[in-house]
Amino acid sequence: MKAENSKQKEDGHLISRRRFLRYVGFTGVAALLGGAATIAQSYRFEVNRYQRRLPNLKAPLRIAHLSDLHYNIFTGERNLKSWVDATLAEAPDLVLITGDFIDHETPGSLEPLVRQLGRLQPPLGVYGVWGNHDYDQGMARRDELNAAFQNVGIRILVNEGVDVRDDLFITGVDDLWKGEHKLWKALENRPRDRVCIFMCHIPDILPGISEYGFSADLTLCGHNHGGQVKLPFVGAVFVPSKYGKRFLEGWFTEPTLAFVSRGLGFGIPLRVGSTSEVVIIDLQPGVRSKE
């Protein structure tokens, strides 16, 4: 027991040291980029609305796409509430959340996160997938969050899909970096007479969809935060992707129709030129939009 307590203290010191170093680094960068104004800008968000047409869709569908909440010591319940309020105001039929609910700086209680997301009760449900940061605190923490989500009607899809309407199939894959992602399991049994909306956290998976002979009518991703920091004449300073800026943000038609969200939260409150977003996608029956 004494050795265990000693290890817990040691781990606590490591966490405190890590936090301290992050604070120091954040403070220095924020000061260079404008200090308090930069921090304030990081907490702003937009509601961005789009329209698309999809074959096989029989009735209009409004999706709210949320991503990268990063509930942590910088992103608290107040922020969560404002995002959920904005989402509820759009009256979506379906809410899809593409990962990174938490990260390694998430506080002990998950209740605020679950309480706020539990307010989302759209007619067709709330579905999500895990992101790489959801793995930072270990399996027990993820299991705790998953159980809490189930209690408020949120379902995490791990290499699986579900029919949510007679013309709509939602599927999701585990995280590409840290999970046991099985693209084939998520997509091989998709019904061909229904629209398939595929969720994955990291957009690096996009080329693999067609490369391995699978297909989806629409893929939703997050992860890149739109670069999070964009500088004049340089653009995104860092993108966590082996494809660089190729799948940075927004709509893509190649290699498959996809939308990559800039997300809402952050590890540290440092967003420059990449405003957080709640994404609303209105899908209509008909021929797929070419824009």
GROMACS .gro file of C-alpha atoms in nm:
model
  291
    1MET     CA    1   0.000   0.000   0.000
    2LYS     CA    2   0.284   0.239   0.088
    3ALA     CA    3   0.451   0.171  -0.246
    4GLU     CA    4   0.121   0.229  -0.426
    5ASN     CA    5   0.067   0.562  -0.246
    6SER     CA    6   0.421   0.659  -0.332
    7LYS     CA    7   0.358   0.583  -0.698
    8GLN     CA    8   0.036   0.785  -0.694
    9LYS     CA    9   0.226   1.081  -0.550
   10GLU     CA   10   0.494   1.039  -0.811
   11ASP     CA   11   0.233   1.027  -1.089
   12GLY     CA   12   0.070   1.336  -0.942
   13HIS     CA   13   0.400   1.520  -0.951
   14LEU     CA   14   0.452   1.414  -1.312
   15ILE     CA   15   0.107   1.539  -1.405
   16SER     CA   16   0.165   1.867  -1.222
   17ARG     CA   17   0.500   1.910  -1.393
   18ARG     CA   18   0.343   1.838  -1.732
   19ARG     CA   19   0.068   2.091  -1.666
   20PHE     CA   20   0.320   2.348  -1.553
   21LEU     CA   21   0.526   2.306  -1.870
   22ARG     CA   22   0.215   2.332  -2.084
   23TYR     CA   23   0.111   2.649  -1.905
   24VAL     CA   24   0.453   2.802  -1.955
   25GLY     CA   25   0.458   2.712  -2.323
   26PHE     CA   26   0.102   2.832  -2.374
   27THR     CA   27   0.168   3.160  -2.196
   28GLY     CA   28   0.475   3.228  -2.409
   29VAL     CA   29   0.302   3.156  -2.739
   30ALA     CA   30  -0.012   3.347  -2.640
   31ALA     CA   31   0.199   3.648  -2.546
   32LEU     CA   32   0.369   3.642  -2.885
   33LEU     CA   33   0.037   3.620  -3.068
   34GLY     CA   34  -0.151   3.885  -2.875
   35GLY     CA   35  -0.201   3.764  -2.519
   36ALA     CA   36  -0.550   3.799  -2.375
   37ALA     CA   37  -0.705   3.878  -2.715
   38THR     CA   38  -0.575   3.548  -2.851
   39ILE     CA   39  -0.717   3.357  -2.555
   40ALA     CA   40  -1.057   3.527  -2.591
   41GLN     CA   41  -1.064   3.447  -2.962
   42SER     CA   42  -1.000   3.082  -2.882
   43TYR     CA   43  -1.331   3.056  -2.696
   44ARG     CA   44  -1.542   3.199  -2.979
   45PHE     CA   45  -1.730   2.962  -3.204
   46GLU     CA   46  -1.945   2.974  -3.515
   47VAL     CA   47  -2.253   2.786  -3.627
   48ASN     CA   48  -2.181   2.695  -3.988
   49ARG     CA   49  -2.463   2.562  -4.207
   50TYR     CA   50  -2.436   2.360  -4.527
   51GLN     CA   51  -2.669   2.186  -4.770
   52ARG     CA   52  -2.609   1.869  -4.973
   53ARG     CA   53  -2.813   1.628  -5.181
   54LEU     CA   54  -2.762   1.253  -5.148
   55PRO     CA   55  -2.897   0.965  -5.356
   56ASN     CA   56  -3.118   0.711  -5.172
   57LEU     CA   57  -3.224   0.967  -4.913
   58LYS     CA   58  -3.604   0.961  -4.898
   59ALA     CA   59  -3.669   1.257  -4.670
   60PRO     CA   60  -3.479   1.568  -4.557
   61LEU     CA   61  -3.232   1.521  -4.274
   62ARG     CA   62  -3.067   1.781  -4.051
   63ILE     CA   63  -2.743   1.669  -3.887
   64ALA     CA   64  -2.553   1.852  -3.614
   65HIS     CA   65  -2.186   1.755  -3.638
   66LEU     CA   66  -1.983   1.823  -3.322
   67SER     CA   67  -1.620   1.727  -3.275
   68ASP     CA   68  -1.317   1.762  -3.049
   69LEU     CA   69  -1.488   1.885  -2.733
   70HIS     CA   70  -1.174   1.824  -2.524
   71TYR     CA   71  -1.350   1.861  -2.190
   72ASN     CA   72  -1.056   1.955  -1.967
   73ILE     CA   73  -0.919   2.217  -1.730
   74PHE     CA   74  -0.947   2.481  -2.004
   75THR     CA   75  -1.283   2.377  -2.149
   76GLY     CA   76  -1.543   2.367  -1.874
   77GLU     CA   77  -1.915   2.318  -1.840
   78ARG     CA   78  -1.984   2.679  -1.936
   79ASN     CA   79  -1.833   2.616  -2.280
   80LEU     CA   80  -2.013   2.284  -2.314
   81LYS     CA   81  -2.343   2.449  -2.232
   82SER     CA   82  -2.298   2.720  -2.494
   83TRP     CA   83  -2.220   2.460  -2.762
   84VAL     CA   84  -2.518   2.247  -2.667
   85ASP     CA   85  -2.748   2.552  -2.654
   86ALA     CA   86  -2.638   2.649  -3.005
   87THR     CA   87  -2.697   2.295  -3.127
   88LEU     CA   88  -3.043   2.272  -2.971
   89ALA     CA   89  -3.139   2.601  -3.133
   90GLU     CA   90  -3.087   2.438  -3.475
   91ALA     CA   91  -3.333   2.154  -3.394
   92PRO     CA   92  -3.133   1.875  -3.562
   93ASP     CA   93  -3.282   1.536  -3.642
   94LEU     CA   94  -2.954   1.366  -3.553
   95VAL     CA   95  -2.636   1.459  -3.363
   96LEU     CA   96  -2.303   1.301  -3.460
   97ILE     CA   97  -1.989   1.357  -3.251
   98THR     CA   98  -1.656   1.261  -3.406
   99GLY     CA   99  -1.437   1.201  -3.103
  100ASP     CA  100  -1.204   1.360  -2.848
  101PHE     CA  101  -1.468   1.407  -2.581
  102ILE     CA  102  -1.191   1.422  -2.319
  103ASP     CA  103  -0.810   1.431  -2.302
  104HIS     CA  104  -0.530   1.377  -2.052
  105GLU     CA  105  -0.614   1.705  -1.872
  106THR     CA  106  -0.978   1.612  -1.807
  107PRO     CA  107  -1.076   1.667  -1.442
  108GLY     CA  108  -1.192   1.387  -1.214
  109SER     CA  109  -1.567   1.422  -1.259
  110LEU     CA  110  -1.721   1.352  -1.598
  111GLU     CA  111  -2.063   1.462  -1.476
  112PRO     CA  112  -2.059   1.811  -1.636
  113LEU     CA  113  -1.972   1.665  -1.976
  114VAL     CA  114  -2.241   1.397  -1.955
  115ARG     CA  115  -2.498   1.638  -1.812
  116GLN     CA  116  -2.459   1.883  -2.098
  117LEU     CA  117  -2.439   1.631  -2.381
  118GLY     CA  118  -2.733   1.448  -2.226
  119ARG     CA  119  -2.948   1.751  -2.305
  120LEU     CA  120  -2.918   1.657  -2.672
  121GLN     CA  121  -3.225   1.446  -2.744
  122PRO     CA  122  -3.286   1.467  -3.121
  123PRO     CA  123  -3.550   1.239  -3.276
  124LEU     CA  124  -3.294   1.007  -3.441
  125GLY     CA  125  -3.049   1.000  -3.152
  126VAL     CA  126  -2.691   1.095  -3.067
  127TYR     CA  127  -2.400   0.883  -3.191
  128GLY     CA  128  -2.026   0.922  -3.163
  129VAL     CA  129  -1.686   0.762  -3.209
  130TRP     CA  130  -1.372   0.767  -2.995
  131GLY     CA  131  -1.081   0.994  -3.082
  132ASN     CA  132  -0.714   0.958  -2.997
  133HIS     CA  133  -0.741   1.176  -2.685
  134ASP     CA  134  -1.024   0.964  -2.549
  135TYR     CA  135  -0.755   0.700  -2.494
  136ASP     CA  136  -0.525   0.925  -2.290
  137GLN     CA  137  -0.666   0.828  -1.949
  138GLY     CA  138  -0.694   0.455  -2.011
  139MET     CA  139  -0.963   0.196  -2.068
  140ALA     CA  140  -1.129   0.233  -1.726
  141ARG     CA  141  -1.191   0.601  -1.784
  142ARG     CA  142  -1.329   0.536  -2.132
  143ASP     CA  143  -1.555   0.262  -1.998
  144GLU     CA  144  -1.679   0.499  -1.730
  145LEU     CA  145  -1.763   0.760  -1.992
  146ASN     CA  146  -1.928   0.508  -2.221
  147ALA     CA  147  -2.152   0.380  -1.941
  148ALA     CA  148  -2.250   0.735  -1.847
  149PHE     CA  149  -2.327   0.815  -2.211
  150GLN     CA  150  -2.550   0.510  -2.239
  151ASN     CA  151  -2.751   0.634  -1.942
  152VAL     CA  152  -2.835   0.957  -2.129
  153GLY     CA  153  -2.895   0.795  -2.468
  154ILE     CA  154  -2.558   0.856  -2.639
  155ARG     CA  155  -2.419   0.558  -2.830
  156ILE     CA  156  -2.052   0.521  -2.918
  157LEU     CA  157  -2.000   0.321  -3.236
  158VAL     CA  158  -1.684   0.109  -3.237
  159ASN     CA  159  -1.640  -0.060  -3.575
  160GLU     CA  160  -2.016  -0.101  -3.605
  161GLY     CA  161  -2.325   0.051  -3.757
  162VAL     CA  162  -2.692   0.096  -3.688
  163ASP     CA  163  -3.008   0.167  -3.888
  164VAL     CA  164  -3.162   0.490  -3.760
  165ARG     CA  165  -3.425   0.534  -4.031
  166ASP     CA  166  -3.550   0.320  -4.319
  167ASP     CA  167  -3.325   0.518  -4.554
  168LEU     CA  168  -3.031   0.587  -4.320
  169PHE     CA  169  -2.743   0.384  -4.179
  170ILE     CA  170  -2.490   0.535  -3.935
  171THR     CA  171  -2.156   0.365  -3.879
  172GLY     CA  172  -1.832   0.446  -3.701
  173VAL     CA  173  -1.477   0.318  -3.668
  174ASP     CA  174  -1.245   0.315  -3.368
  175ASP     CA  175  -0.962   0.568  -3.353
  176LEU     CA  176  -0.699   0.531  -3.623
  177TRP     CA  177  -0.400   0.600  -3.395
  178LYS     CA  178  -0.484   0.445  -3.060
  179GLY     CA  179  -0.790   0.227  -3.109
  180GLU     CA  180  -0.850  -0.106  -3.277
  181HIS     CA  181  -0.984   0.040  -3.598
  182LYS     CA  182  -1.147  -0.212  -3.831
  183LEU     CA  183  -1.265  -0.031  -4.139
  184TRP     CA  184  -1.394  -0.350  -4.296
  185LYS     CA  185  -1.612  -0.426  -3.996
  186ALA     CA  186  -1.763  -0.077  -3.996
  187LEU     CA  187  -1.840  -0.065  -4.368
  188GLU     CA  188  -1.856  -0.407  -4.528
  189ASN     CA  189  -2.215  -0.480  -4.423
  190ARG     CA  190  -2.360  -0.138  -4.497
  191PRO     CA  191  -2.709  -0.168  -4.654
  192ARG     CA  192  -2.691  -0.068  -5.020
  193ASP     CA  193  -3.045   0.070  -5.025
  194ARG     CA  194  -2.976   0.323  -4.748
  195VAL     CA  195  -2.766   0.634  -4.719
  196CYS     CA  196  -2.450   0.551  -4.524
  197ILE     CA  197  -2.295   0.817  -4.302
  198PHE     CA  198  -1.956   0.710  -4.171
  199MET     CA  199  -1.783   0.862  -3.868
  200CYS     CA  200  -1.411   0.850  -3.796
  201HIS     CA  201  -1.205   1.085  -3.584
  202ILE     CA  202  -0.887   1.118  -3.790
  203PRO     CA  203  -0.932   1.208  -4.159
  204ASP     CA  204  -0.614   1.020  -4.256
  205ILE     CA  205  -0.847   0.723  -4.295
  206LEU     CA  206  -1.023   0.879  -4.596
  207PRO     CA  207  -0.798   0.736  -4.872
  208GLY     CA  208  -0.842   0.389  -4.727
  209ILE     CA  209  -1.219   0.389  -4.774
  210SER     CA  210  -1.205   0.358  -5.152
  211GLU     CA  211  -0.859   0.200  -5.160
  212TYR     CA  212  -0.991  -0.109  -4.983
  213GLY     CA  213  -1.308  -0.124  -5.186
  214PHE     CA  214  -1.551   0.028  -4.935
  215SER     CA  215  -1.783   0.323  -4.976
  216ALA     CA  216  -1.987   0.572  -4.777
  217ASP     CA  217  -2.222   0.844  -4.894
  218LEU     CA  218  -2.082   1.094  -4.645
  219THR     CA  219  -1.790   1.073  -4.403
  220LEU     CA  220  -1.756   1.302  -4.101
  221CYS     CA  221  -1.421   1.364  -3.926
  222GLY     CA  222  -1.249   1.605  -3.689
  223HIS     CA  223  -0.905   1.592  -3.525
  224ASN     CA  224  -0.713   1.858  -3.720
  225HIS     CA  225  -0.877   2.161  -3.552
  226GLY     CA  226  -0.843   2.341  -3.885
  227GLY     CA  227  -0.475   2.372  -3.798
  228GLN     CA  228  -0.569   2.556  -3.473
  229VAL     CA  229  -0.299   2.819  -3.536
  230LYS     CA  230  -0.279   2.979  -3.882
  231LEU     CA  231  -0.031   3.254  -3.957
  232PRO     CA  232  -0.031   3.501  -4.248
  233PHE     CA  233   0.155   3.371  -4.557
  234VAL     CA  234   0.216   3.042  -4.375
  235GLY     CA  235  -0.127   2.899  -4.301
  236ALA     CA  236  -0.157   2.616  -4.050
  237VAL     CA  237   0.163   2.592  -3.848
  238PHE     CA  238   0.110   2.228  -3.755
  239VAL     CA  239  -0.133   1.962  -3.875
  240PRO     CA  240  -0.133   1.620  -3.702
  241SER     CA  241  -0.163   1.427  -4.027
  242LYS     CA  242   0.068   1.229  -4.251
  243TYR     CA  243  -0.103   1.406  -4.541
  244GLY     CA  244  -0.007   1.751  -4.418
  245LYS     CA  245  -0.276   2.008  -4.502
  246ARG     CA  246  -0.458   1.789  -4.753
  247PHE     CA  247  -0.753   1.716  -4.519
  248LEU     CA  248  -0.721   2.026  -4.303
  249GLU     CA  249  -1.087   2.132  -4.282
  250GLY     CA  250  -1.416   2.164  -4.466
  251TRP     CA  251  -1.562   1.973  -4.759
  252PHE     CA  252  -1.382   1.719  -4.976
  253THR     CA  253  -1.512   1.524  -5.274
  254GLU     CA  254  -1.198   1.315  -5.329
  255PRO     CA  255  -1.123   1.040  -5.245
  256THR     CA  256  -1.476   1.036  -5.101
  257LEU     CA  257  -1.737   1.291  -5.000
  258ALA     CA  258  -1.635   1.408  -4.652
  259PHE     CA  259  -1.652   1.696  -4.410
  260VAL     CA  260  -1.368   1.765  -4.165
  261SER     CA  261  -1.475   1.984  -3.873
  262ARG     CA  262  -1.249   2.238  -3.703
  263GLY     CA  263  -1.397   2.114  -3.377
  264LEU     CA  264  -1.491   2.304  -3.065
  265GLY     CA  265  -1.237   2.254  -2.786
  266PHE     CA  266  -0.861   2.240  -2.754
  267GLY     CA  267  -0.577   2.111  -2.541
  268ILE     CA  268  -0.487   2.470  -2.458
  269PRO     CA  269  -0.687   2.787  -2.543
  270LEU     CA  270  -0.480   2.886  -2.842
  271ARG     CA  271  -0.673   2.926  -3.167
  272VAL     CA  272  -0.559   3.175  -3.427
  273GLY     CA  273  -0.732   3.195  -3.763
  274SER     CA  274  -0.923   2.873  -3.699
  275THR     CA  275  -1.250   2.948  -3.521
  276SER     CA  276  -1.429   2.664  -3.344
  277GLU     CA  277  -1.751   2.547  -3.507
  278VAL     CA  278  -2.082   2.373  -3.462
  279VAL     CA  279  -2.161   2.227  -3.804
  280ILE     CA  280  -2.517   2.190  -3.933
  281ILE     CA  281  -2.565   1.984  -4.249
  282ASP     CA  282  -2.904   1.979  -4.420
  283LEU     CA  283  -2.928   1.676  -4.646
  284GLN     CA  284  -3.190   1.659  -4.918
  285PRO     CA  285  -3.303   1.370  -5.139
  286GLY     CA  286  -3.173   1.374  -5.494
  287VAL     CA  287  -2.855   1.379  -5.699
  288ARG     CA  288  -2.540   1.443  -5.500
  289SER     CA  289  -2.424   1.805  -5.502
  290LYS     CA  290  -2.111   1.865  -5.708
  291GLU     CA  291  -1.987   2.179  -5.533
   0.00000   0.00000   0.00000
